[in-house]
Short mmCIF file of C-alpha atoms in Angstrom, two decimals:
data_model
loop_
_atom_site.label_atom_id
_atom_site.label_comp_id
_atom_site.label_asym_id
_atom_site.label_seq_id
_atom_site.Cartn_x
_atom_site.Cartn_y
_atom_site.Cartn_z
CA UNK W 7 -59.92 94.24 -38.77
CA UNK W 8 -56.26 93.73 -37.74
CA UNK W 9 -53.98 91.85 -40.15
CA UNK W 10 -50.82 90.28 -38.72
CA UNK W 11 -48.22 88.76 -41.02
CA UNK W 12 -46.88 85.29 -40.27
CA UNK W 13 -43.64 85.28 -38.29
CA UNK W 14 -40.96 83.07 -39.86
CA UNK W 15 -38.68 82.30 -36.91
CA UNK W 16 -41.31 80.90 -34.57
CA UNK W 17 -44.18 78.52 -35.26
CA UNK W 18 -47.67 79.76 -34.51
CA UNK W 19 -50.39 77.52 -33.08
CA UNK W 20 -54.12 78.31 -33.02
CA UNK W 21 -56.44 76.37 -30.71
CA UNK W 22 -60.05 76.99 -31.75
CA UNK W 23 -62.40 76.14 -28.89
CA UNK W 24 -61.55 75.86 -25.20
CA UNK W 25 -63.45 72.94 -23.74
CA UNK W 26 -61.98 69.56 -22.74
CA UNK W 27 -60.18 69.03 -26.07
CA UNK W 28 -58.94 72.60 -26.40
CA UNK W 29 -57.59 72.63 -22.84
CA UNK W 30 -55.94 69.24 -23.49
CA UNK W 31 -54.21 70.59 -26.60
CA UNK W 32 -53.09 73.65 -24.63
CA UNK W 33 -51.63 71.31 -22.00
CA UNK W 34 -49.58 69.48 -24.62
CA UNK W 35 -48.24 72.62 -26.34
CA UNK W 36 -47.41 74.09 -22.93
CA UNK W 37 -45.26 71.04 -22.23
CA UNK W 38 -43.55 71.40 -25.59
CA UNK W 39 -42.90 75.08 -25.00
CA UNK W 40 -41.31 74.27 -21.64
CA UNK W 41 -38.98 71.92 -23.53
CA UNK W 42 -37.78 74.90 -25.52
CA UNK W 43 -39.93 74.60 -28.64
CA UNK W 44 -40.15 77.95 -30.43
CA UNK W 45 -43.94 78.26 -30.58
CA UNK W 46 -46.46 81.00 -29.92
CA UNK W 47 -49.91 79.83 -28.86
CA UNK W 48 -53.21 81.62 -29.45
CA UNK W 49 -56.45 80.26 -28.01
CA UNK W 50 -59.91 81.18 -29.29
CA UNK W 51 -63.23 80.61 -27.55
CA UNK W 52 -66.51 82.24 -26.69
CA UNK W 53 -66.80 84.03 -23.37
CA UNK W 54 -69.60 81.85 -21.99
CA UNK W 55 -67.89 78.45 -22.20
CA UNK W 56 -64.22 79.49 -22.28
CA UNK W 57 -62.11 77.03 -20.27
CA UNK W 58 -65.10 74.84 -19.49
CA UNK W 59 -66.72 73.73 -22.70
CA UNK W 60 -70.42 73.36 -23.37
CA UNK W 61 -71.09 70.40 -21.01
CA UNK W 62 -69.32 71.95 -17.99
CA UNK W 63 -70.39 75.57 -18.18
CA UNK W 64 -71.71 77.37 -15.11
CA UNK W 65 -74.89 75.56 -14.22
CA UNK W 66 -77.07 74.54 -11.27
CA UNK W 67 -75.51 71.94 -8.96
CA UNK W 68 -78.45 69.61 -9.66
CA UNK W 69 -76.85 68.87 -13.05
CA UNK W 70 -74.30 66.19 -12.20
CA UNK W 71 -71.70 64.25 -14.13
CA UNK W 72 -72.48 60.75 -15.36
CA UNK W 73 -69.20 59.29 -14.15
CA UNK W 74 -67.53 59.26 -10.73
CA UNK W 75 -64.66 61.57 -9.87
CA UNK W 76 -61.99 58.88 -10.15
CA UNK W 77 -62.79 58.41 -13.86
CA UNK W 78 -62.41 62.10 -14.73
CA UNK W 79 -59.06 63.82 -15.23
CA UNK W 80 -57.60 66.34 -17.66
CA UNK W 81 -54.06 65.01 -17.10
CA UNK W 82 -53.78 61.48 -18.55
CA UNK W 83 -50.69 60.57 -16.51
CA UNK W 84 -52.39 61.61 -13.27
CA UNK W 85 -55.58 59.57 -13.05
CA UNK W 86 -56.50 61.06 -9.66
CA UNK W 87 -55.88 64.70 -10.56
CA UNK W 88 -59.56 65.66 -10.28
CA UNK W 89 -59.82 63.69 -7.02
CA UNK W 90 -56.82 65.55 -5.59
CA UNK W 91 -58.26 68.89 -6.72
CA UNK W 92 -61.54 68.07 -4.95
CA UNK W 93 -59.65 67.23 -1.76
CA UNK W 94 -57.87 70.57 -1.97
CA UNK W 95 -61.34 72.16 -2.10
CA UNK W 96 -62.36 70.41 1.13
CA UNK W 97 -63.98 67.19 -0.11
CA UNK W 98 -63.06 64.34 2.27
CA UNK W 99 -63.73 61.20 0.20
CA UNK W 100 -64.49 62.26 -3.37
CA UNK W 101 -63.28 59.23 -5.33
CA UNK W 102 -66.64 57.61 -6.10
CA UNK W 103 -68.74 60.76 -5.90
CA UNK W 104 -70.81 62.11 -8.78
CA UNK W 105 -70.13 65.83 -8.74
CA UNK W 106 -71.96 68.72 -10.44
CA UNK W 107 -70.78 69.36 -13.97
CA UNK W 108 -70.03 72.96 -13.03
CA UNK W 109 -67.56 71.68 -10.41
CA UNK W 110 -65.65 69.76 -13.08
CA UNK W 111 -65.81 72.95 -15.14
CA UNK W 112 -64.17 74.84 -12.26
CA UNK W 113 -61.41 72.21 -12.13
CA UNK W 114 -60.90 72.38 -15.90
CA UNK W 115 -60.78 76.17 -15.76
CA UNK W 116 -58.19 76.10 -12.96
CA UNK W 117 -55.90 73.83 -14.93
CA UNK W 118 -56.36 75.93 -18.08
CA UNK W 119 -55.40 79.15 -16.27
CA UNK W 120 -52.21 77.52 -15.06
CA UNK W 121 -51.24 76.37 -18.57
CA UNK W 122 -52.15 79.74 -20.09
CA UNK W 123 -49.79 81.40 -17.64
CA UNK W 124 -46.98 78.89 -18.19
CA UNK W 125 -47.24 79.05 -21.98
CA UNK W 126 -47.85 82.82 -22.15
CA UNK W 127 -50.61 82.01 -24.63
CA UNK W 128 -52.61 84.82 -26.17
CA UNK W 129 -56.33 84.68 -25.39
CA UNK W 130 -58.96 85.75 -27.95
CA UNK W 131 -62.46 85.41 -26.50
CA UNK W 132 -64.19 85.47 -29.86
CA UNK W 133 -65.70 82.84 -32.09
CA UNK W 134 -63.67 81.95 -35.16
CA UNK W 135 -65.67 82.62 -38.32
CA UNK W 136 -63.48 81.07 -41.06
CA UNK W 137 -60.34 78.94 -41.46
CA UNK W 138 -58.72 78.70 -44.89
CA UNK W 139 -55.54 76.91 -46.03
CA UNK W 140 -52.90 79.10 -47.72
CA UNK W 141 -50.27 77.69 -50.11
CA UNK W 142 -50.20 74.40 -48.20
CA UNK W 143 -48.03 75.73 -45.39
CA UNK W 144 -50.29 77.80 -43.15
CA UNK W 145 -53.90 78.66 -42.37
CA UNK W 146 -55.67 82.00 -42.26
CA UNK W 147 -57.91 82.22 -39.19
CA UNK W 148 -60.55 84.95 -39.01
CA UNK W 149 -62.47 85.84 -35.86
CA UNK W 150 -64.71 88.82 -35.23
CA UNK W 151 -61.89 91.35 -35.01
CA UNK W 152 -58.77 89.46 -36.04
CA UNK W 153 -57.31 87.94 -39.20
CA UNK W 154 -54.03 86.08 -38.76
CA UNK W 155 -52.02 83.26 -40.32
CA UNK W 156 -51.00 80.20 -38.29
CA UNK W 157 -48.69 77.26 -38.96
CA UNK W 158 -50.91 74.82 -37.03
CA UNK W 159 -54.62 74.80 -36.22
CA UNK W 160 -56.44 72.57 -33.76
CA UNK W 161 -60.21 72.55 -34.30
CA UNK W 162 -61.75 71.84 -30.88
CA UNK W 163 -65.26 73.25 -31.23
CA UNK W 164 -67.09 70.40 -29.46
CA UNK W 165 -70.48 69.08 -30.45
CA UNK W 166 -72.42 70.10 -33.52
CA UNK W 167 -75.77 71.81 -32.81
CA UNK W 168 -78.67 69.78 -31.45
CA UNK W 169 -80.80 67.89 -33.95
CA UNK W 170 -83.97 69.59 -35.23
CA UNK W 171 -85.78 66.71 -36.92
CA UNK W 172 -89.17 68.46 -36.91
CA UNK W 173 -88.01 71.93 -38.04
CA UNK W 174 -89.02 73.62 -34.78
CA UNK W 175 -85.99 75.83 -34.17
CA UNK W 176 -87.69 79.15 -34.95
CA UNK W 177 -90.87 78.53 -32.93
CA UNK W 178 -91.01 80.84 -29.87
CA UNK W 179 -92.11 77.98 -27.59
CA UNK W 180 -89.29 75.65 -28.66
CA UNK W 181 -86.02 75.56 -26.74
CA UNK W 182 -83.49 74.33 -29.30
CA UNK W 183 -80.53 74.12 -26.89
CA UNK W 184 -81.39 73.09 -23.32
CA UNK W 185 -78.27 74.41 -21.59
CA UNK W 186 -77.76 76.13 -19.29
CA UNK W 187 -80.89 74.55 -17.84
CA UNK W 188 -81.26 77.06 -15.05
CA UNK W 189 -81.53 79.88 -17.55
CA UNK W 190 -83.68 78.04 -20.09
CA UNK W 191 -86.24 76.52 -17.71
CA UNK W 192 -86.65 79.70 -15.71
CA UNK W 193 -87.76 81.43 -18.91
CA UNK W 194 -90.80 79.12 -19.22
CA UNK W 195 -94.09 80.48 -17.79
CA UNK W 196 -95.50 79.08 -14.54
CA UNK W 197 -97.67 75.98 -14.69
CA UNK W 198 -97.43 75.14 -18.39
CA UNK W 199 -96.99 71.72 -19.96
CA UNK W 200 -93.41 71.01 -21.07
CA UNK W 201 -92.55 68.23 -23.45
CA UNK W 202 -89.00 66.88 -23.62
CA UNK W 203 -87.91 65.66 -27.06
CA UNK W 204 -85.49 62.79 -26.42
CA UNK W 205 -84.86 60.30 -23.63
CA UNK W 206 -81.05 60.39 -23.47
CA UNK W 207 -78.84 61.67 -20.66
CA UNK W 208 -79.94 65.28 -21.21
CA UNK W 209 -83.54 64.31 -20.48
CA UNK W 210 -82.44 63.06 -17.06
CA UNK W 211 -80.76 66.42 -16.40
CA UNK W 212 -84.03 68.17 -17.26
CA UNK W 213 -85.97 65.85 -14.96
CA UNK W 214 -83.60 66.42 -12.03
CA UNK W 215 -83.71 70.19 -12.39
CA UNK W 216 -87.46 70.50 -13.02
CA UNK W 217 -88.26 68.24 -10.07
CA UNK W 218 -86.48 70.54 -7.63
CA UNK W 219 -86.77 74.00 -9.18
CA UNK W 220 -89.84 73.87 -11.46
CA UNK W 221 -92.31 71.38 -9.93
CA UNK W 222 -95.12 73.51 -11.38
CA UNK W 223 -94.35 72.21 -14.89
CA UNK W 224 -96.31 69.29 -16.30
CA UNK W 225 -93.50 67.14 -17.70
CA UNK W 226 -93.68 64.55 -20.49
CA UNK W 227 -90.96 62.78 -22.50
CA UNK W 228 -91.03 61.77 -26.19
CA UNK W 229 -88.69 59.66 -28.32
CA UNK W 230 -88.73 56.84 -30.85
CA UNK W 231 -87.97 54.15 -28.29
CA UNK W 232 -89.73 55.66 -25.27
CA UNK W 233 -86.79 54.36 -23.23
CA UNK W 234 -83.99 56.09 -21.33
CA UNK W 235 -80.34 55.05 -20.84
CA UNK W 236 -79.44 52.57 -18.09
CA UNK W 237 -78.69 53.22 -14.44
CA UNK W 238 -75.07 52.63 -13.45
CA UNK W 239 -74.63 49.15 -11.93
CA UNK W 240 -71.89 47.98 -9.63
CA UNK W 241 -68.36 48.80 -10.78
CA UNK W 242 -66.60 45.43 -10.91
CA UNK W 243 -62.77 45.39 -11.21
CA UNK W 244 -61.86 43.34 -14.26
CA UNK W 245 -58.80 42.10 -16.16
CA UNK W 246 -59.45 41.26 -19.82
CA UNK W 247 -58.60 37.86 -21.22
CA UNK W 248 -59.64 38.38 -24.87
CA UNK W 249 -59.86 42.15 -25.38
CA UNK W 250 -56.13 42.73 -24.98
CA UNK W 251 -53.62 44.73 -26.99
CA UNK W 252 -51.75 41.56 -27.88
CA UNK W 253 -54.85 39.67 -28.99
CA UNK W 254 -56.11 42.57 -31.12
CA UNK W 255 -52.69 42.88 -32.76
CA UNK W 256 -52.40 39.15 -33.51
CA UNK W 257 -55.91 38.92 -34.92
CA UNK W 258 -55.31 41.90 -37.22
CA UNK W 259 -52.02 40.39 -38.43
CA UNK W 260 -53.81 37.15 -39.35
CA UNK W 261 -56.54 38.95 -41.29
CA UNK W 262 -54.77 41.68 -43.28
CA UNK W 263 -55.62 44.30 -40.67
CA UNK W 264 -59.30 43.37 -40.24
CA UNK W 265 -61.25 41.97 -37.32
CA UNK W 266 -64.83 40.84 -37.91
CA UNK W 267 -67.78 41.94 -35.82
CA UNK W 268 -68.50 38.26 -35.17
CA UNK W 269 -65.06 37.95 -33.55
CA UNK W 270 -65.76 40.88 -31.24
CA UNK W 271 -69.15 39.44 -30.28
CA UNK W 272 -67.54 36.09 -29.48
CA UNK W 273 -64.90 37.79 -27.35
CA UNK W 274 -67.59 39.67 -25.47
CA UNK W 275 -69.47 36.46 -24.66
CA UNK W 276 -66.23 34.77 -23.57
CA UNK W 277 -65.25 37.71 -21.33
CA UNK W 278 -68.62 37.57 -19.58
CA UNK W 279 -68.40 33.78 -19.24
CA UNK W 280 -64.92 34.25 -17.80
CA UNK W 281 -66.61 36.15 -14.95
CA UNK W 282 -68.76 33.10 -14.28
CA UNK W 283 -71.89 34.64 -15.82
CA UNK W 284 -73.88 32.86 -18.51
CA UNK W 285 -76.12 35.30 -20.41
CA UNK W 286 -78.90 34.10 -22.67
CA UNK W 287 -79.02 35.61 -26.15
CA UNK W 288 -82.22 37.43 -25.23
CA UNK W 289 -80.44 39.32 -22.42
CA UNK W 290 -78.89 41.66 -24.98
CA UNK W 291 -82.28 42.53 -26.44
CA UNK W 292 -84.13 43.48 -23.27
CA UNK W 293 -86.06 46.71 -22.98
CA UNK W 294 -83.00 48.56 -21.65
CA UNK W 295 -83.92 52.02 -20.42
CA UNK W 296 -87.62 51.34 -19.89
CA UNK W 297 -88.61 52.60 -16.48
CA UNK W 298 -89.56 49.07 -15.40
CA UNK W 299 -86.09 47.82 -16.42
CA UNK W 300 -84.36 50.75 -14.71
CA UNK W 301 -86.25 49.84 -11.54
CA UNK W 302 -85.17 46.18 -11.79
CA UNK W 303 -81.53 47.11 -12.43
CA UNK W 304 -81.42 49.42 -9.41
CA UNK W 305 -82.66 46.56 -7.23
CA UNK W 306 -80.22 44.04 -8.74
CA UNK W 307 -77.27 45.93 -10.27
CA UNK W 308 -74.62 43.16 -10.39
CA UNK W 309 -74.96 41.65 -13.89
CA UNK W 310 -75.56 44.99 -15.59
CA UNK W 311 -72.58 46.36 -13.65
CA UNK W 312 -70.33 43.57 -14.96
CA UNK W 313 -71.32 44.29 -18.59
CA UNK W 314 -71.03 48.08 -18.12
CA UNK W 315 -67.58 47.70 -16.55
CA UNK W 316 -66.47 45.45 -19.40
CA UNK W 317 -67.71 47.88 -22.06
CA UNK W 318 -66.36 51.03 -20.36
CA UNK W 319 -62.97 49.38 -19.92
CA UNK W 320 -62.67 49.02 -23.70
CA UNK W 321 -62.16 52.77 -24.14
CA UNK W 322 -58.38 52.50 -24.81
CA UNK W 323 -59.04 50.03 -27.66
CA UNK W 324 -62.24 51.42 -29.20
CA UNK W 325 -60.69 53.49 -31.97
CA UNK W 326 -58.46 50.67 -33.16
CA UNK W 327 -61.27 48.12 -32.89
CA UNK W 328 -63.62 50.34 -34.88
CA UNK W 329 -60.98 50.96 -37.53
CA UNK W 330 -60.45 47.21 -37.94
CA UNK W 331 -64.09 46.65 -38.93
CA UNK W 332 -65.15 46.70 -42.57
CA UNK W 333 -67.73 49.31 -43.58
CA UNK W 334 -70.27 46.48 -43.83
CA UNK W 335 -69.58 45.32 -40.28
CA UNK W 336 -69.69 48.90 -38.95
CA UNK W 337 -73.12 49.33 -40.48
CA UNK W 338 -74.25 45.98 -39.08
CA UNK W 339 -73.06 46.96 -35.61
CA UNK W 340 -74.95 50.27 -35.72
CA UNK W 341 -78.15 48.68 -36.99
CA UNK W 342 -78.17 45.56 -34.77
CA UNK W 343 -76.28 46.60 -31.64
CA UNK W 344 -75.84 50.39 -31.69
CA UNK W 345 -78.82 51.22 -29.48
CA UNK W 346 -77.96 48.48 -26.97
CA UNK W 347 -74.34 49.62 -26.80
CA UNK W 348 -75.34 53.24 -26.31
CA UNK W 349 -77.88 52.57 -23.58
CA UNK W 350 -75.54 50.29 -21.61
CA UNK W 351 -72.36 52.37 -22.04
CA UNK W 352 -73.87 55.83 -21.55
CA UNK W 353 -75.40 55.25 -18.14
CA UNK W 354 -76.57 57.67 -15.48
CA UNK W 355 -75.92 57.48 -11.71
CA UNK W 356 -78.10 55.21 -9.58
CA UNK W 357 -79.47 58.26 -7.76
CA UNK W 358 -80.82 59.65 -11.03
CA UNK W 359 -82.44 56.30 -11.78
CA UNK W 360 -84.16 56.35 -8.40
CA UNK W 361 -85.54 59.84 -9.13
CA UNK W 362 -86.80 58.68 -12.54
CA UNK W 363 -88.60 55.66 -11.06
CA UNK W 364 -90.05 57.68 -8.18
CA UNK W 365 -91.47 60.38 -10.47
CA UNK W 366 -92.92 57.77 -12.81
CA UNK W 367 -94.52 55.79 -9.95
CA UNK W 368 -96.34 58.82 -8.60
CA UNK W 369 -97.38 59.75 -12.16
CA UNK W 370 -95.53 63.06 -12.03
CA UNK W 371 -94.17 62.38 -15.54
CA UNK W 372 -95.41 60.71 -18.71
CA UNK W 373 -93.22 58.85 -21.21
CA UNK W 374 -94.12 58.13 -24.84
CA UNK W 375 -92.41 56.26 -27.67
CA UNK W 376 -92.93 55.90 -31.43
CA UNK W 377 -93.07 59.61 -32.21
CA UNK W 378 -94.17 60.10 -35.83
CA UNK W 379 -94.18 63.88 -36.11
CA UNK W 380 -94.49 67.18 -34.27
CA UNK W 381 -97.00 69.73 -35.56
CA UNK W 382 -96.42 73.42 -34.82
CA UNK W 383 -99.34 75.52 -33.72
CA UNK W 384 -99.28 79.19 -32.82
CA UNK W 385 -99.03 78.69 -29.05
CA UNK W 386 -98.46 74.95 -28.64
CA UNK W 387 -97.34 71.72 -30.30
CA UNK W 388 -99.08 68.46 -31.17
CA UNK W 389 -96.89 65.38 -30.85
CA UNK W 390 -98.17 62.62 -33.15
CA UNK W 391 -97.72 59.06 -31.90
CA UNK W 392 -98.71 55.74 -33.45
CA UNK W 393 -102.36 55.02 -34.26
CA UNK W 394 -102.93 58.76 -34.76
CA UNK W 395 -102.70 59.50 -31.04
CA UNK W 396 -101.97 63.19 -30.36
CA UNK W 397 -100.40 64.72 -27.27
CA UNK W 398 -100.56 68.47 -26.82
CA UNK W 399 -97.83 70.45 -25.04
CA UNK W 400 -97.40 74.19 -24.66
CA UNK W 401 -93.57 74.17 -24.71
CA UNK W 402 -90.96 71.76 -26.07
CA UNK W 403 -87.32 71.47 -25.01
CA UNK W 404 -84.78 69.71 -27.20
CA UNK W 405 -82.91 66.77 -25.69
CA UNK W 406 -82.34 64.80 -28.89
CA UNK W 407 -78.55 65.13 -28.92
CA UNK W 408 -76.17 66.64 -31.43
CA UNK W 409 -76.31 66.32 -35.20
CA UNK W 410 -74.13 63.38 -36.27
CA UNK W 411 -74.25 63.55 -40.06
CA UNK W 412 -72.93 66.99 -40.94
CA UNK W 413 -72.92 68.85 -44.25
CA UNK W 414 -72.38 72.37 -45.56
CA UNK W 415 -76.01 73.30 -44.80
CA UNK W 416 -75.39 73.19 -41.03
CA UNK W 417 -76.55 76.77 -40.57
CA UNK W 418 -76.28 76.97 -36.76
CA UNK W 419 -72.51 76.35 -36.92
CA UNK W 420 -71.13 78.79 -39.55
CA UNK W 421 -67.47 77.80 -39.15
CA UNK W 422 -68.18 74.13 -39.79
CA UNK W 423 -70.46 75.04 -42.67
CA UNK W 424 -67.65 77.08 -44.29
CA UNK W 425 -65.09 74.29 -43.87
CA UNK W 426 -67.44 71.74 -45.42
CA UNK W 427 -68.69 74.03 -48.19
CA UNK W 428 -65.13 74.83 -49.29
CA UNK W 429 -64.15 71.15 -48.97
CA UNK W 430 -61.49 71.80 -46.36
CA UNK W 431 -63.22 69.07 -44.36
CA UNK W 432 -64.87 65.94 -45.72
CA UNK W 433 -68.00 64.34 -44.15
CA UNK W 434 -67.61 60.81 -42.78
CA UNK W 435 -70.37 58.31 -43.57
CA UNK W 436 -70.61 57.22 -39.92
CA UNK W 437 -70.82 60.77 -38.59
CA UNK W 438 -68.74 63.91 -38.30
CA UNK W 439 -65.74 64.50 -40.55
CA UNK W 440 -62.80 62.45 -41.77
CA UNK W 441 -59.35 62.45 -40.17
CA UNK W 442 -56.33 60.20 -40.19
CA UNK W 443 -55.83 58.03 -37.14
CA UNK W 444 -54.18 58.29 -34.72
CA UNK W 445 -52.82 61.73 -35.74
CA UNK W 446 -56.21 63.47 -36.21
CA UNK W 447 -55.07 65.22 -39.42
CA UNK W 448 -57.99 66.55 -41.47
CA UNK W 449 -58.73 64.74 -44.72
CA UNK W 450 -59.78 67.22 -47.37
CA UNK W 451 -61.27 66.41 -50.76
CA UNK W 452 -59.64 69.57 -52.08
CA UNK W 453 -56.26 69.63 -50.32
CA UNK W 454 -55.60 66.01 -49.36
CA UNK W 455 -54.32 65.17 -45.87
CA UNK W 456 -53.73 68.38 -43.90
CA UNK W 457 -51.01 67.41 -41.46
CA UNK W 458 -51.02 70.86 -39.85
CA UNK W 459 -54.79 70.96 -39.31
CA UNK W 460 -56.00 68.71 -36.48
CA UNK W 461 -59.66 68.01 -35.74
CA UNK W 462 -60.63 66.85 -32.24
CA UNK W 463 -63.62 65.68 -30.25
CA UNK W 464 -67.21 64.83 -31.22
CA UNK W 465 -66.69 66.06 -34.79
CA UNK W 466 -64.59 62.97 -35.50
CA UNK W 467 -66.72 60.40 -33.64
CA UNK W 468 -67.43 58.56 -36.89
CA UNK W 469 -63.71 57.75 -37.09
CA UNK W 470 -62.71 57.88 -33.42
CA UNK W 471 -65.58 55.74 -32.19
CA UNK W 472 -66.78 56.24 -28.63
CA UNK W 473 -64.81 59.44 -28.03
CA UNK W 474 -67.43 60.98 -25.75
CA UNK W 475 -65.33 60.29 -22.65
CA UNK W 476 -62.97 62.78 -21.03
CA UNK W 477 -60.04 60.37 -20.98
CA UNK W 478 -60.18 59.58 -24.71
CA UNK W 479 -60.50 63.25 -25.67
CA UNK W 480 -57.64 64.21 -23.38
CA UNK W 481 -55.25 61.41 -24.34
CA UNK W 482 -55.63 61.80 -28.10
CA UNK W 483 -54.55 65.43 -27.83
CA UNK W 484 -51.12 64.06 -26.92
CA UNK W 485 -50.94 61.95 -30.07
CA UNK W 486 -52.06 64.82 -32.30
CA UNK W 487 -49.47 67.25 -30.95
CA UNK W 488 -46.71 64.64 -30.95
CA UNK W 489 -47.36 63.88 -34.63
CA UNK W 490 -46.53 67.53 -35.37
CA UNK W 491 -43.45 67.50 -33.13
CA UNK W 492 -42.05 64.34 -34.69
CA UNK W 493 -42.58 65.57 -38.25
CA UNK W 494 -41.70 69.26 -38.01
CA UNK W 495 -39.56 69.73 -34.89
CA UNK W 496 -37.26 66.70 -34.99
#
């Protein structure tokens, strides 16, 4: 194992993970280096997802993004950068198109290669195994073949592993991680029954792929709700009257920095009324994501589109709004409105909704809710539903989403387990780990606030609420890097 001593004249930056957040951090340090900052950049990442990240790895073109091209960019100041890249590749009118995730991965990889060249960054295509603070001024990073000290570390490792609520991960007929789908589904024998655990966006990906490439599989879906996300409605241009930077600031000033959940709910109702739409209280508690409701929303997408547009447009304010809630109000939001918010905000394209409805109508799929347990048998599984109803499937694929509440026992992610076990990172009650906002500095029970250790992406979703969008992940990389520049390079 090579040991390299820390160089005193230049600052050394380690970027651990090279998906959307890692590439965004690279972009920002490349800009700083072009300004003459004396920094040396090293990027770490595994070969398979390097420069793409887990969601945008090489995959079948049937697996598409859940947002149109004009809402996806890796350069915050250039909102149409992905659109322009697509035009350069021969697409004539890409703005509102829903492109394969692998295509966005190609775009991300292109931009990364350019910044790697500009910054002369060193590339280490290995997973980092441990990160440990040294004397409060630097961090020792160990990968498979390298041990080196860095002045600054950006942890950009993406999502935690998928949930395994029923302890199935070691069963030979259980697919714990569904991606890449082409590889995972092709490994399943011909003509078997395949159960999908979860009815989120990943389940729609599985449906789309299986429908075209594995129609021999008998497909069924299982979750607590038995309902999917919503289909994307009409995108309605909107200017906020209540959810504004000025209004949020004034309300916080009047209330010692707090804003109540009741205030947000009132603003939401007023914004919708401002559009000339009067929604009954019951509208918010419909069976969102049921196949019948998806069918209705596809036929009449206007009202849902107004609400989706309103919610999606809140992205620039979400972190501040979440931080202004008390812990009690955060918990109330999650318990009373969390599922509604998630199903309306995390929508899938209309085309995917049409496929879902079509397959359901011709009874090509089955959907079940109120899952109580999953029993492992030698060559199959029994899914237990309410009233002791059992459904038998030969294979199960995991679409439950990533683990939110992390701890040191997270065995499928050794680096995170080490950081939590040694109290370098501190779990956050609402998911992920604790950081300061907006600087993303790690909060450690053992070391205090680690200004030189930044944590990005889904691992901080409990603090940076709603950060599962490309624009939020990309923009906050700017703030994190600038907090270092202002403190240590001024």
